[in-house]
Amino acid sequence: MKNVAVLGAGRIGRIHATNVAALPGVTLKYVCDPFGDAAAQLAQSLGAEVSTPEAVFADPSIDAVVVGSPTDTHSDLISRAAAARKHIFCEKPIDLSVPRAVACAEAVQAAGIACMIGFQRRFDPTFNEVKTRLDAGVIGVPEMLVVTSRDPGAPPAHYLKASGGIFRDMLIHDFDIFRWILCSDGDEAATLHATGSVLIDPAIADVPDIDCSIVNIRTKKGRLAQINTSRRAAYGYDQRFEVLGSKGMLQAGNHKPSEVTQSDANGVAIDKPENFFLQRYREAYRLELTHFFDVLNNGGTFRSTIADGVAAQKLSDAAAESLATGRVITL
Amino acid sequence: MKNVAVLGAGRIGRIHATNVAALPGVTLKYVCDPFGDAAAQLAQSLGAEVSTPEAVFADPSIDAVVVGSPTDTHSDLISRAAAARKHIFCEKPIDLSVPRAVACAEAVQAAGIACMIGFQRRFDPTFNEVKTRLDAGVIGVPEMLVVTSRDPGAPPAHYLKASGGIFRDMLIHDFDIFRWILCSDGDEAATLHATGSVLIDPAIADVPDIDCSIVNIRTKKGRLAQINTSRRAAYGYDQRFEVLGSKGMLQAGNHKPSEVTQSDANGVAIDKPENFFLQRYREAYRLELTHFFDVLNNGGTFRSTIADGVAAQKLSDAAAESLATGRVITL
Amino acid sequence: MKNVAVLGAGRIGRIHATNVAALPGVTLKYVCDPFGDAAAQLAQSLGAEVSTPEAVFADPSIDAVVVGSPTDTHSDLISRAAAARKHIFCEKPIDLSVPRAVACAEAVQAAGIACMIGFQRRFDPTFNEVKTRLDAGVIGVPEMLVVTSRDPGAPPAHYLKASGGIFRDMLIHDFDIFRWILCSDGDEAATLHATGSVLIDPAIADVPDIDCSIVNIRTKKGRLAQINTSRRAAYGYDQRFEVLGSKGMLQAGNHKPSEVTQSDANGVAIDKPENFFLQRYREAYRLELTHFFDVLNNGGTFRSTIADGVAAQKLSDAAAESLATGRVITL
Amino acid sequence: MKNVAVLGAGRIGRIHATNVAALPGVTLKYVCDPFGDAAAQLAQSLGAEVSTPEAVFADPSIDAVVVGSPTDTHSDLISRAAAARKHIFCEKPIDLSVPRAVACAEAVQAAGIACMIGFQRRFDPTFNEVKTRLDAGVIGVPEMLVVTSRDPGAPPAHYLKASGGIFRDMLIHDFDIFRWILCSDGDEAATLHATGSVLIDPAIADVPDIDCSIVNIRTKKGRLAQINTSRRAAYGYDQRFEVLGSKGMLQAGNHKPSEVTQSDANGVAIDKPENFFLQRYREAYRLELTHFFDVLNNGGTFRSTIADGVAAQKLSDAAAESLATGRVITL
């Protein structure tokens, strides 16, 4: 039996706490949040207690912490959890600063604790099925990847102030998909070109940020990847990728609320994609925590490590630099 | 808070017990099964106790029972639960005998308790979405229904001995879909023609039973329905229907394990349907019990009543008679 | 080089004449129609001459006639063409009366000429691909067939006066599909049940006729077929069938004008089906005449013979009798 | 009536000659090819005569020429046709050298003749349907374009020697799609990044050329485009694009030989795409010549002008420069 504290009782904290509470062999003991009401409500509904990070790190009965608090608290909490020798599941990103993310990785390694970064898309049933078949060789050697990643609508510009920009906030997931799908044999990005625009909301230019972007990556082995992203897709949350191999192609499509087809005078229509990441990745969020505790209990390696977290952030930084300079970045 | 006993710890009993245990506001108190080991294992894993129907019916703390035991015990358990004034959720069918099913319905009504029959397909997200849009009028007035209902493989012939035959065992669900989709305004079947064959396993002829069938139904308002069923579909569990209305068509398609498309020298392939009813209707089983307790707590009418159960069995009997006599049956 | 006359310059006659004129090795010599203007216009646009059936049958240079005139002229023209020893391509049906159709078949056989009936659906690229794969055994032995056949809209009731009723006018194609797909090994219908309603246009009841129908067929080998038809599908011309075999299923879907998918706030929509039979079967009409002249030139058997025409009409008659009597018909 | 000569009797020349010969109001008078046998065979089968460019340009009865000869003859034939005041339909590209292409455009303008470049994809029913709906505003303002363009298999390396490289040979079509879809309001490419690899056939590196590539384009208005291409797709000729707009997305999918779906133990499979450009664009080749003569006869502007040809070649040159230098190119 593992005793667990969830740090953060906001949107993502609630998802993780609920999933932790439902796992067999795992006890959700504490929920922490500076907003006491949110923590109290969440703790009560799940039969846990409210606590503070200090108390959690000092409690010898706690085996692991799940970090779901705001991004700017992650590196501090990781460092303190490592010092207290608690295993860590941390939401992406580790930190908006690559040097601080690297420092976290070093602290984790020095402490000898386990640390998994929550790239939940690696646990999405569809995305993971692509990965499984790819590794099984059904399309031969992977050569090219095309990732489409579009939010249903842009958040208010002020929300983006603290986001680190589109590449660190949004494309970090897509850079992780790139590495997971195209680089599993030790390959890595060699050059990267990114550009983008403000086409949706002029206020985003004042952040300053962009609201849509395109990225080209070429790997050391010559593989090619393209990522296109937008903060707005009028038809819902659009999350697809396709990988071309020497013997075929695998495409990961959107999930839909139902399998209804409606035919009428306007056309033949299926459902729009699941509306947002909370719906689309609901199962992925559950499965990533199942995996985390399965590795803690039974050994093995995490499907997404803190090293993966650092690597994705380096690509985000490179993209930001390419956008700023108008140049191709060599990694 | 409702206290509940689940009667039956076999395949379907386990599903219901697990769903009951996870519902907020509901306590799974007892699990009963003549096979004590099954009951003990299930009860322990869910924090419940093993009991007997006698003890359950005698326990004043119990509000409701969930009947998931073999078909030939249903009517007895319904009668006794009604006498003990426990609310009832009962797996289909009520009983293989229509008169006994009618007697159950009368007992339930006399006792003034609530009784819901588990036609779980009415809770399938896709099927229910069709129903919702149909009721909203998106395709106008419904005129014609085509139901395709195919199992992945035929069970051993000896299993079918106690099944009541393909119409009472398998098509009862399809007859319920027919009534739910095409008869919601009080319409009912007027004439029915059914025929079938043994094409899959000759041993099924010795049961005696058939392994594939086709049914035509015409309603009092002249609406038309066709049902085709088979005990075998090499590509998995095939559960579809389509309804044609004056302004369009709604089709309910199969659910798939993932949204992966694989393109190679052999073609462009998506996943086969979910393999069997436990996968396809997993969410439906959860939602039907959520609905049951929601109605118990907050009032309203069940989406599938004991009257619906009786009506579907009458259609099953009519189909069996049509097959036996080679005639069109007038209802 | 074959010299050909097309009898009939209406809608279907124009299609056939245009296709004949474009075939290499075939010369469209004459076009005949009681409405001289139609014949003259068609003949001129295709470089042919206007003539009369009398002159055509008397012209020794004519090898074959294509009969595309109104249904009630078919049997007379077939008899006269046979007497004149001209090969015949005749639009379905041979005649609304089965005895007259049988007489035509006998006349053709006695004359020793070739006669093909235009069941153009056998030449549709999609339908024919199903047939080819079925014959290749990709889904094992065929067991069950479901045919959906819906027109975009009902014709005026007065047009239906001379049609012979929905079974002889519309379902004759579906009965032919049934025989082609499910009976290619000599199997034949054993019993048939048909019913239907007037749900679209009350004036159709006064014809008298029905505007939607359902049919169950069981063959001598126990195979099962269902046909559902409607005179109206708000989303276009709906022409599909699926055949279930011991090892899988083949489905023939609708053809679309384009492969565009439009995703917006309303859903994810593809094109409606091709709007009517002239579009959907445009290629089939071309291919059936190519086949006709290929067999005339190079030998072989027609893919749809006059015997197929007679057999489909017998099923149409059986369906009409089942509707009229409310009984299952034994063939 | 227009009299026409087709220059070139190879693969593409035969397609154009056949389409010209079938057009009403157009007479195919001459076919020219240095390989006399090819010209003779083609001319005979279409009722035309063999001739030479000299004779064609000197014949006052000739209104227009269709240039389908090898790429390195295009600019010479265009110049001579312009001098002889014959209207010109020319296969893409105008010339592998942009200055020579510009010179052709100037010669055409000076002569006051009409000249259309054969970007046949603009006439593909699916692609053109996207364009039509886009222009109708169904997805609002276009913001982002993703083009996937993959051949079924790489040609022999020696064939590529004279091709001008993948950007001038293959992507010129995709650059034209980019301009047609994203730049119809006068927008143009502002910056372009291209890279690529040899992943399919090492011999292609010796040409020297690459066999797969990715391109990022940002327009003056900030719109974004990505193109991914490969010389090999194991599943056939893959020709898709999607355009994201402020109100939705339009996707152009592949065309298939049939609408058959096969479900078996391996999955649920539809047809692979049409195998190669001759099948996929068969209708487009027919429609582009119909359009050419329609404009000649009735006035209007060509859907793809010689200016479009020059513009696409400038983008091809920019891509080649980006690949060679590893830099982002400003246009």
PDB file of N, CA, C and O in Angstrom, chain B residues 143-144 146 150 193 195-197 214-216 218 222 225-229 232 234-235 240 242 246-247 249 251 328, chain C residues 143-144 146 150 193 195-197 214-216 218 222 226-229 232 234-235 240 242 246-247 249 251 326 328:
ATOM      1  N   GLU B 143     -39.578   6.336 -39.520  1.00  0.00           N
ATOM      2  CA  GLU B 143     -40.384   5.507 -40.424  1.00  0.00           C
ATOM      3  C   GLU B 143     -39.892   4.071 -40.503  1.00  0.00           C
ATOM      4  O   GLU B 143     -40.667   3.147 -40.694  1.00  0.00           O
ATOM      5  N   MET B 144     -38.590   3.888 -40.406  1.00  0.00           N
ATOM      6  CA  MET B 144     -38.038   2.568 -40.667  1.00  0.00           C
ATOM      7  C   MET B 144     -36.801   2.360 -39.803  1.00  0.00           C
ATOM      8  O   MET B 144     -36.019   3.291 -39.596  1.00  0.00           O
ATOM      9  N   VAL B 146     -33.516  -0.449 -39.028  1.00  0.00           N
ATOM     10  CA  VAL B 146     -32.766  -1.652 -39.397  1.00  0.00           C
ATOM     11  C   VAL B 146     -31.764  -1.926 -38.281  1.00  0.00           C
ATOM     12  O   VAL B 146     -30.905  -1.090 -37.998  1.00  0.00           O
ATOM     13  N   ARG B 150     -24.914  -8.934 -33.991  1.00  0.00           N
ATOM     14  CA  ARG B 150     -24.154 -10.169 -34.246  1.00  0.00           C
ATOM     15  C   ARG B 150     -23.112 -10.375 -33.164  1.00  0.00           C
ATOM     16  O   ARG B 150     -22.332  -9.473 -32.860  1.00  0.00           O
ATOM     17  N   HIS B 193     -42.881 -11.213 -38.652  1.00  0.00           N
ATOM     18  CA  HIS B 193     -42.438 -12.426 -39.333  1.00  0.00           C
ATOM     19  C   HIS B 193     -40.987 -12.690 -38.982  1.00  0.00           C
ATOM     20  O   HIS B 193     -40.154 -11.786 -39.039  1.00  0.00           O
ATOM     21  N   THR B 195     -37.761 -15.710 -39.345  1.00  0.00           N
ATOM     22  CA  THR B 195     -37.275 -17.006 -39.814  1.00  0.00           C
ATOM     23  C   THR B 195     -35.794 -17.072 -39.470  1.00  0.00           C
ATOM     24  O   THR B 195     -35.225 -16.117 -38.938  1.00  0.00           O
ATOM     25  N   GLY B 196     -35.190 -18.209 -39.721  1.00  0.00           N
ATOM     26  CA  GLY B 196     -33.787 -18.349 -39.359  1.00  0.00           C
ATOM     27  C   GLY B 196     -33.247 -19.682 -39.807  1.00  0.00           C
ATOM     28  O   GLY B 196     -33.943 -20.469 -40.453  1.00  0.00           O
ATOM     29  N   SER B 197     -31.992 -19.914 -39.472  1.00  0.00           N
ATOM     30  CA  SER B 197     -31.301 -21.114 -39.945  1.00  0.00           C
ATOM     31  C   SER B 197     -30.196 -21.507 -38.982  1.00  0.00           C
ATOM     32  O   SER B 197     -29.804 -20.712 -38.125  1.00  0.00           O
ATOM     33  N   ILE B 214     -33.709 -13.585 -39.156  1.00  0.00           N
ATOM     34  CA  ILE B 214     -34.174 -12.298 -39.688  1.00  0.00           C
ATOM     35  C   ILE B 214     -35.618 -12.092 -39.263  1.00  0.00           C
ATOM     36  O   ILE B 214     -36.398 -13.036 -39.216  1.00  0.00           O
ATOM     37  N   VAL B 215     -35.946 -10.852 -38.954  1.00  0.00           N
ATOM     38  CA  VAL B 215     -37.285 -10.530 -38.466  1.00  0.00           C
ATOM     39  C   VAL B 215     -37.802  -9.277 -39.173  1.00  0.00           C
ATOM     40  O   VAL B 215     -37.053  -8.309 -39.339  1.00  0.00           O
ATOM     41  N   ASN B 216     -39.044  -9.336 -39.592  1.00  0.00           N
ATOM     42  CA  ASN B 216     -39.769  -8.170 -40.108  1.00  0.00           C
ATOM     43  C   ASN B 216     -40.866  -7.793 -39.125  1.00  0.00           C
ATOM     44  O   ASN B 216     -41.621  -8.671 -38.691  1.00  0.00           O
ATOM     45  N   ARG B 218     -44.071  -4.882 -38.589  1.00  0.00           N
ATOM     46  CA  ARG B 218     -44.841  -3.712 -39.031  1.00  0.00           C
ATOM     47  C   ARG B 218     -45.664  -3.248 -37.847  1.00  0.00           C
ATOM     48  O   ARG B 218     -46.297  -4.049 -37.166  1.00  0.00           O
ATOM     49  N   GLY B 222     -47.911   1.629 -39.143  1.00  0.00           N
ATOM     50  CA  GLY B 222     -47.341   1.336 -40.443  1.00  0.00           C
ATOM     51  C   GLY B 222     -45.830   1.471 -40.515  1.00  0.00           C
ATOM     52  O   GLY B 222     -45.233   1.340 -41.587  1.00  0.00           O
ATOM     53  N   ALA B 225     -39.776  -2.346 -39.410  1.00  0.00           N
ATOM     54  CA  ALA B 225     -38.500  -2.646 -38.761  1.00  0.00           C
ATOM     55  C   ALA B 225     -37.954  -3.980 -39.252  1.00  0.00           C
ATOM     56  O   ALA B 225     -38.718  -4.914 -39.484  1.00  0.00           O
ATOM     57  N   GLN B 226     -36.638  -4.009 -39.413  1.00  0.00           N
ATOM     58  CA  GLN B 226     -35.965  -5.272 -39.754  1.00  0.00           C
ATOM     59  C   GLN B 226     -34.838  -5.502 -38.760  1.00  0.00           C
ATOM     60  O   GLN B 226     -34.100  -4.581 -38.406  1.00  0.00           O
ATOM     61  N   ILE B 227     -34.735  -6.757 -38.347  1.00  0.00           N
ATOM     62  CA  ILE B 227     -33.647  -7.157 -37.447  1.00  0.00           C
ATOM     63  C   ILE B 227     -32.906  -8.322 -38.095  1.00  0.00           C
ATOM     64  O   ILE B 227     -33.528  -9.264 -38.559  1.00  0.00           O
ATOM     65  N   ASN B 228     -31.581  -8.230 -38.153  1.00  0.00           N
ATOM     66  CA  ASN B 228     -30.805  -9.389 -38.599  1.00  0.00           C
ATOM     67  C   ASN B 228     -29.793  -9.731 -37.526  1.00  0.00           C
ATOM     68  O   ASN B 228     -29.133  -8.848 -36.983  1.00  0.00           O
ATOM     69  N   THR B 229     -29.716 -11.013 -37.217  1.00  0.00           N
ATOM     70  CA  THR B 229     -28.814 -11.448 -36.137  1.00  0.00           C
ATOM     71  C   THR B 229     -28.046 -12.688 -36.550  1.00  0.00           C
ATOM     72  O   THR B 229     -28.515 -13.503 -37.338  1.00  0.00           O
ATOM     73  N   ARG B 232     -22.380 -15.377 -35.057  1.00  0.00           N
ATOM     74  CA  ARG B 232     -20.960 -15.272 -35.427  1.00  0.00           C
ATOM     75  C   ARG B 232     -20.688 -14.119 -36.371  1.00  0.00           C
ATOM     76  O   ARG B 232     -21.316 -14.005 -37.427  1.00  0.00           O
ATOM     77  N   ALA B 234     -16.988 -12.747 -37.738  1.00  0.00           N
ATOM     78  CA  ALA B 234     -15.543 -13.008 -37.634  1.00  0.00           C
ATOM     79  C   ALA B 234     -14.762 -11.766 -37.240  1.00  0.00           C
ATOM     80  O   ALA B 234     -13.618 -11.859 -36.795  1.00  0.00           O
ATOM     81  N   TYR B 235     -15.369 -10.595 -37.390  1.00  0.00           N
ATOM     82  CA  TYR B 235     -14.668  -9.338 -37.136  1.00  0.00           C
ATOM     83  C   TYR B 235     -15.036  -8.738 -35.784  1.00  0.00           C
ATOM     84  O   TYR B 235     -14.671  -7.596 -35.488  1.00  0.00           O
ATOM     85  N   ARG B 240     -25.169  -2.533 -34.420  1.00  0.00           N
ATOM     86  CA  ARG B 240     -25.495  -1.289 -35.107  1.00  0.00           C
ATOM     87  C   ARG B 240     -27.000  -1.187 -35.306  1.00  0.00           C
ATOM     88  O   ARG B 240     -27.688  -2.195 -35.373  1.00  0.00           O
ATOM     89  N   GLU B 242     -29.892   1.595 -37.579  1.00  0.00           N
ATOM     90  CA  GLU B 242     -30.120   2.857 -38.264  1.00  0.00           C
ATOM     91  C   GLU B 242     -31.615   3.105 -38.352  1.00  0.00           C
ATOM     92  O   GLU B 242     -32.411   2.191 -38.563  1.00  0.00           O
ATOM     93  N   SER B 246     -38.413  11.052 -41.784  1.00  0.00           N
ATOM     94  CA  SER B 246     -38.897  11.831 -42.922  1.00  0.00           C
ATOM     95  C   SER B 246     -37.879  12.878 -43.371  1.00  0.00           C
ATOM     96  O   SER B 246     -37.897  13.311 -44.511  1.00  0.00           O
ATOM     97  N   LYS B 247     -36.950  13.249 -42.482  1.00  0.00           N
ATOM     98  CA  LYS B 247     -35.975  14.292 -42.841  1.00  0.00           C
ATOM     99  C   LYS B 247     -34.527  13.821 -42.816  1.00  0.00           C
ATOM    100  O   LYS B 247     -33.603  14.643 -42.911  1.00  0.00           O
ATOM    101  N   MET B 249     -31.543  10.382 -41.639  1.00  0.00           N
ATOM    102  CA  MET B 249     -31.239   9.067 -41.060  1.00  0.00           C
ATOM    103  C   MET B 249     -30.240   9.244 -39.927  1.00  0.00           C
ATOM    104  O   MET B 249     -29.310  10.044 -40.007  1.00  0.00           O
ATOM    105  N   GLN B 251     -27.597   6.825 -37.705  1.00  0.00           N
ATOM    106  CA  GLN B 251     -26.985   5.497 -37.626  1.00  0.00           C
ATOM    107  C   GLN B 251     -26.150   5.397 -36.358  1.00  0.00           C
ATOM    108  O   GLN B 251     -25.333   6.272 -36.078  1.00  0.00           O
ATOM    109  N   VAL B 328     -46.892 -15.488 -40.480  1.00  0.00           N
ATOM    110  CA  VAL B 328     -46.849 -14.130 -39.954  1.00  0.00           C
ATOM    111  C   VAL B 328     -47.725 -14.094 -38.711  1.00  0.00           C
ATOM    112  O   VAL B 328     -48.851 -14.596 -38.728  1.00  0.00           O
TER     113      VAL B 328
ATOM    114  N   GLU C 143     -23.676 -15.999 -45.932  1.00  0.00           N
ATOM    115  CA  GLU C 143     -24.761 -16.492 -45.086  1.00  0.00           C
ATOM    116  C   GLU C 143     -25.951 -15.539 -45.023  1.00  0.00           C
ATOM    117  O   GLU C 143     -27.089 -15.961 -44.876  1.00  0.00           O
ATOM    118  N   MET C 144     -25.671 -14.252 -45.082  1.00  0.00           N
ATOM    119  CA  MET C 144     -26.735 -13.285 -44.833  1.00  0.00           C
ATOM    120  C   MET C 144     -26.486 -12.037 -45.662  1.00  0.00           C
ATOM    121  O   MET C 144     -25.342 -11.615 -45.812  1.00  0.00           O
ATOM    122  N   VAL C 146     -28.004  -7.991 -46.390  1.00  0.00           N
ATOM    123  CA  VAL C 146     -28.898  -6.885 -46.023  1.00  0.00           C
ATOM    124  C   VAL C 146     -28.775  -5.820 -47.107  1.00  0.00           C
ATOM    125  O   VAL C 146     -27.679  -5.292 -47.340  1.00  0.00           O
ATOM    126  N   ARG C 150     -32.900   3.104 -51.312  1.00  0.00           N
ATOM    127  CA  ARG C 150     -33.819   4.216 -51.063  1.00  0.00           C
ATOM    128  C   ARG C 150     -33.633   5.303 -52.113  1.00  0.00           C
ATOM    129  O   ARG C 150     -32.516   5.740 -52.364  1.00  0.00           O
ATOM    130  N   HIS C 193     -41.285 -13.153 -47.369  1.00  0.00           N
ATOM    131  CA  HIS C 193     -42.299 -12.339 -46.705  1.00  0.00           C
ATOM    132  C   HIS C 193     -42.041 -10.877 -47.019  1.00  0.00           C
ATOM    133  O   HIS C 193     -40.912 -10.401 -46.904  1.00  0.00           O
ATOM    134  N   THR C 195     -43.812  -6.843 -46.610  1.00  0.00           N
ATOM    135  CA  THR C 195     -44.880  -5.950 -46.167  1.00  0.00           C
ATOM    136  C   THR C 195     -44.429  -4.520 -46.443  1.00  0.00           C
ATOM    137  O   THR C 195     -43.302  -4.304 -46.915  1.00  0.00           O
ATOM    138  N   GLY C 196     -45.312  -3.574 -46.194  1.00  0.00           N
ATOM    139  CA  GLY C 196     -44.943  -2.195 -46.508  1.00  0.00           C
ATOM    140  C   GLY C 196     -46.036  -1.255 -46.078  1.00  0.00           C
ATOM    141  O   GLY C 196     -47.044  -1.667 -45.498  1.00  0.00           O
ATOM    142  N   SER C 197     -45.812   0.011 -46.376  1.00  0.00           N
ATOM    143  CA  SER C 197     -46.734   1.051 -45.913  1.00  0.00           C
ATOM    144  C   SER C 197     -46.699   2.245 -46.850  1.00  0.00           C
ATOM    145  O   SER C 197     -45.782   2.382 -47.659  1.00  0.00           O
ATOM    146  N   ILE C 214     -40.442  -3.722 -46.588  1.00  0.00           N
ATOM    147  CA  ILE C 214     -39.406  -4.614 -46.043  1.00  0.00           C
ATOM    148  C   ILE C 214     -39.682  -6.033 -46.512  1.00  0.00           C
ATOM    149  O   ILE C 214     -40.832  -6.447 -46.614  1.00  0.00           O
ATOM    150  N   VAL C 215     -38.614  -6.758 -46.805  1.00  0.00           N
ATOM    151  CA  VAL C 215     -38.742  -8.117 -47.336  1.00  0.00           C
ATOM    152  C   VAL C 215     -37.765  -9.039 -46.611  1.00  0.00           C
ATOM    153  O   VAL C 215     -36.602  -8.672 -46.400  1.00  0.00           O
ATOM    154  N   ASN C 216     -38.250 -10.203 -46.218  1.00  0.00           N
ATOM    155  CA  ASN C 216     -37.406 -11.294 -45.704  1.00  0.00           C
ATOM    156  C   ASN C 216     -37.389 -12.427 -46.727  1.00  0.00           C
ATOM    157  O   ASN C 216     -38.455 -12.835 -47.202  1.00  0.00           O
ATOM    158  N   ARG C 218     -35.713 -16.390 -47.309  1.00  0.00           N
ATOM    159  CA  ARG C 218     -34.888 -17.524 -46.862  1.00  0.00           C
ATOM    160  C   ARG C 218     -34.691 -18.434 -48.062  1.00  0.00           C
ATOM    161  O   ARG C 218     -35.635 -18.732 -48.798  1.00  0.00           O
ATOM    162  N   GLY C 222     -30.892 -22.230 -46.739  1.00  0.00           N
ATOM    163  CA  GLY C 222     -31.026 -21.627 -45.412  1.00  0.00           C
ATOM    164  C   GLY C 222     -30.397 -20.251 -45.271  1.00  0.00           C
ATOM    165  O   GLY C 222     -30.355 -19.698 -44.180  1.00  0.00           O
ATOM    166  N   GLN C 226     -32.436  -9.720 -46.203  1.00  0.00           N
ATOM    167  CA  GLN C 226     -33.390  -8.670 -45.871  1.00  0.00           C
ATOM    168  C   GLN C 226     -33.194  -7.505 -46.818  1.00  0.00           C
ATOM    169  O   GLN C 226     -32.063  -7.120 -47.109  1.00  0.00           O
ATOM    170  N   ILE C 227     -34.327  -6.977 -47.260  1.00  0.00           N
ATOM    171  CA  ILE C 227     -34.306  -5.796 -48.129  1.00  0.00           C
ATOM    172  C   ILE C 227     -35.183  -4.725 -47.489  1.00  0.00           C
ATOM    173  O   ILE C 227     -36.292  -5.020 -47.060  1.00  0.00           O
ATOM    174  N   ASN C 228     -34.655  -3.513 -47.391  1.00  0.00           N
ATOM    175  CA  ASN C 228     -35.501  -2.409 -46.943  1.00  0.00           C
ATOM    176  C   ASN C 228     -35.445  -1.309 -47.985  1.00  0.00           C
ATOM    177  O   ASN C 228     -34.374  -0.972 -48.490  1.00  0.00           O
ATOM    178  N   THR C 229     -36.599  -0.787 -48.327  1.00  0.00           N
ATOM    179  CA  THR C 229     -36.665   0.227 -49.381  1.00  0.00           C
ATOM    180  C   THR C 229     -37.583   1.360 -48.970  1.00  0.00           C
ATOM    181  O   THR C 229     -38.530   1.161 -48.224  1.00  0.00           O
ATOM    182  N   ARG C 232     -38.164   7.632 -50.309  1.00  0.00           N
ATOM    183  CA  ARG C 232     -37.605   8.928 -49.907  1.00  0.00           C
ATOM    184  C   ARG C 232     -36.453   8.772 -48.923  1.00  0.00           C
ATOM    185  O   ARG C 232     -36.591   8.119 -47.892  1.00  0.00           O
ATOM    186  N   ALA C 234     -33.974  11.749 -47.385  1.00  0.00           N
ATOM    187  CA  ALA C 234     -33.742  13.193 -47.446  1.00  0.00           C
ATOM    188  C   ALA C 234     -32.296  13.533 -47.778  1.00  0.00           C
ATOM    189  O   ALA C 234     -31.986  14.649 -48.180  1.00  0.00           O
ATOM    190  N   TYR C 235     -31.390  12.563 -47.611  1.00  0.00           N
ATOM    191  CA  TYR C 235     -29.958  12.798 -47.800  1.00  0.00           C
ATOM    192  C   TYR C 235     -29.468  12.293 -49.148  1.00  0.00           C
ATOM    193  O   TYR C 235     -28.261  12.260 -49.407  1.00  0.00           O
ATOM    194  N   ARG C 240     -26.967   0.688 -50.738  1.00  0.00           N
ATOM    195  CA  ARG C 240     -25.932  -0.058 -50.030  1.00  0.00           C
ATOM    196  C   ARG C 240     -26.358  -1.502 -49.864  1.00  0.00           C
ATOM    197  O   ARG C 240     -27.538  -1.818 -49.866  1.00  0.00           O
ATOM    198  N   GLU C 242     -24.798  -5.231 -47.639  1.00  0.00           N
ATOM    199  CA  GLU C 242     -23.709  -5.892 -46.941  1.00  0.00           C
ATOM    200  C   GLU C 242     -23.984  -7.378 -46.900  1.00  0.00           C
ATOM    201  O   GLU C 242     -25.118  -7.819 -46.744  1.00  0.00           O
ATOM    202  N   SER C 246     -18.925 -16.535 -43.501  1.00  0.00           N
ATOM    203  CA  SER C 246     -18.387 -17.283 -42.360  1.00  0.00           C
ATOM    204  C   SER C 246     -17.088 -16.683 -41.850  1.00  0.00           C
ATOM    205  O   SER C 246     -16.719 -16.878 -40.702  1.00  0.00           O
ATOM    206  N   LYS C 247     -16.384 -15.926 -42.690  1.00  0.00           N
ATOM    207  CA  LYS C 247     -15.091 -15.361 -42.293  1.00  0.00           C
ATOM    208  C   LYS C 247     -15.050 -13.831 -42.284  1.00  0.00           C
ATOM    209  O   LYS C 247     -13.970 -13.244 -42.138  1.00  0.00           O
ATOM    210  N   MET C 249     -17.237  -9.849 -43.441  1.00  0.00           N
ATOM    211  CA  MET C 249     -18.342  -9.099 -44.048  1.00  0.00           C
ATOM    212  C   MET C 249     -17.799  -8.197 -45.140  1.00  0.00           C
ATOM    213  O   MET C 249     -16.737  -7.595 -44.995  1.00  0.00           O
ATOM    214  N   GLN C 251     -19.115  -4.834 -47.322  1.00  0.00           N
ATOM    215  CA  GLN C 251     -20.147  -3.800 -47.413  1.00  0.00           C
ATOM    216  C   GLN C 251     -19.911  -2.943 -48.649  1.00  0.00           C
ATOM    217  O   GLN C 251     -18.794  -2.479 -48.870  1.00  0.00           O
ATOM    218  N   GLY C 326     -50.846 -10.906 -46.841  1.00  0.00           N
ATOM    219  CA  GLY C 326     -50.330 -10.924 -45.473  1.00  0.00           C
ATOM    220  C   GLY C 326     -49.703 -12.256 -45.101  1.00  0.00           C
ATOM    221  O   GLY C 326     -49.532 -12.566 -43.921  1.00  0.00           O
ATOM    222  N   VAL C 328     -46.713 -15.531 -45.780  1.00  0.00           N
ATOM    223  CA  VAL C 328     -45.401 -15.935 -46.275  1.00  0.00           C
ATOM    224  C   VAL C 328     -45.618 -16.738 -47.549  1.00  0.00           C
ATOM    225  O   VAL C 328     -46.479 -17.633 -47.574  1.00  0.00           O
TER     226      VAL C 328
END
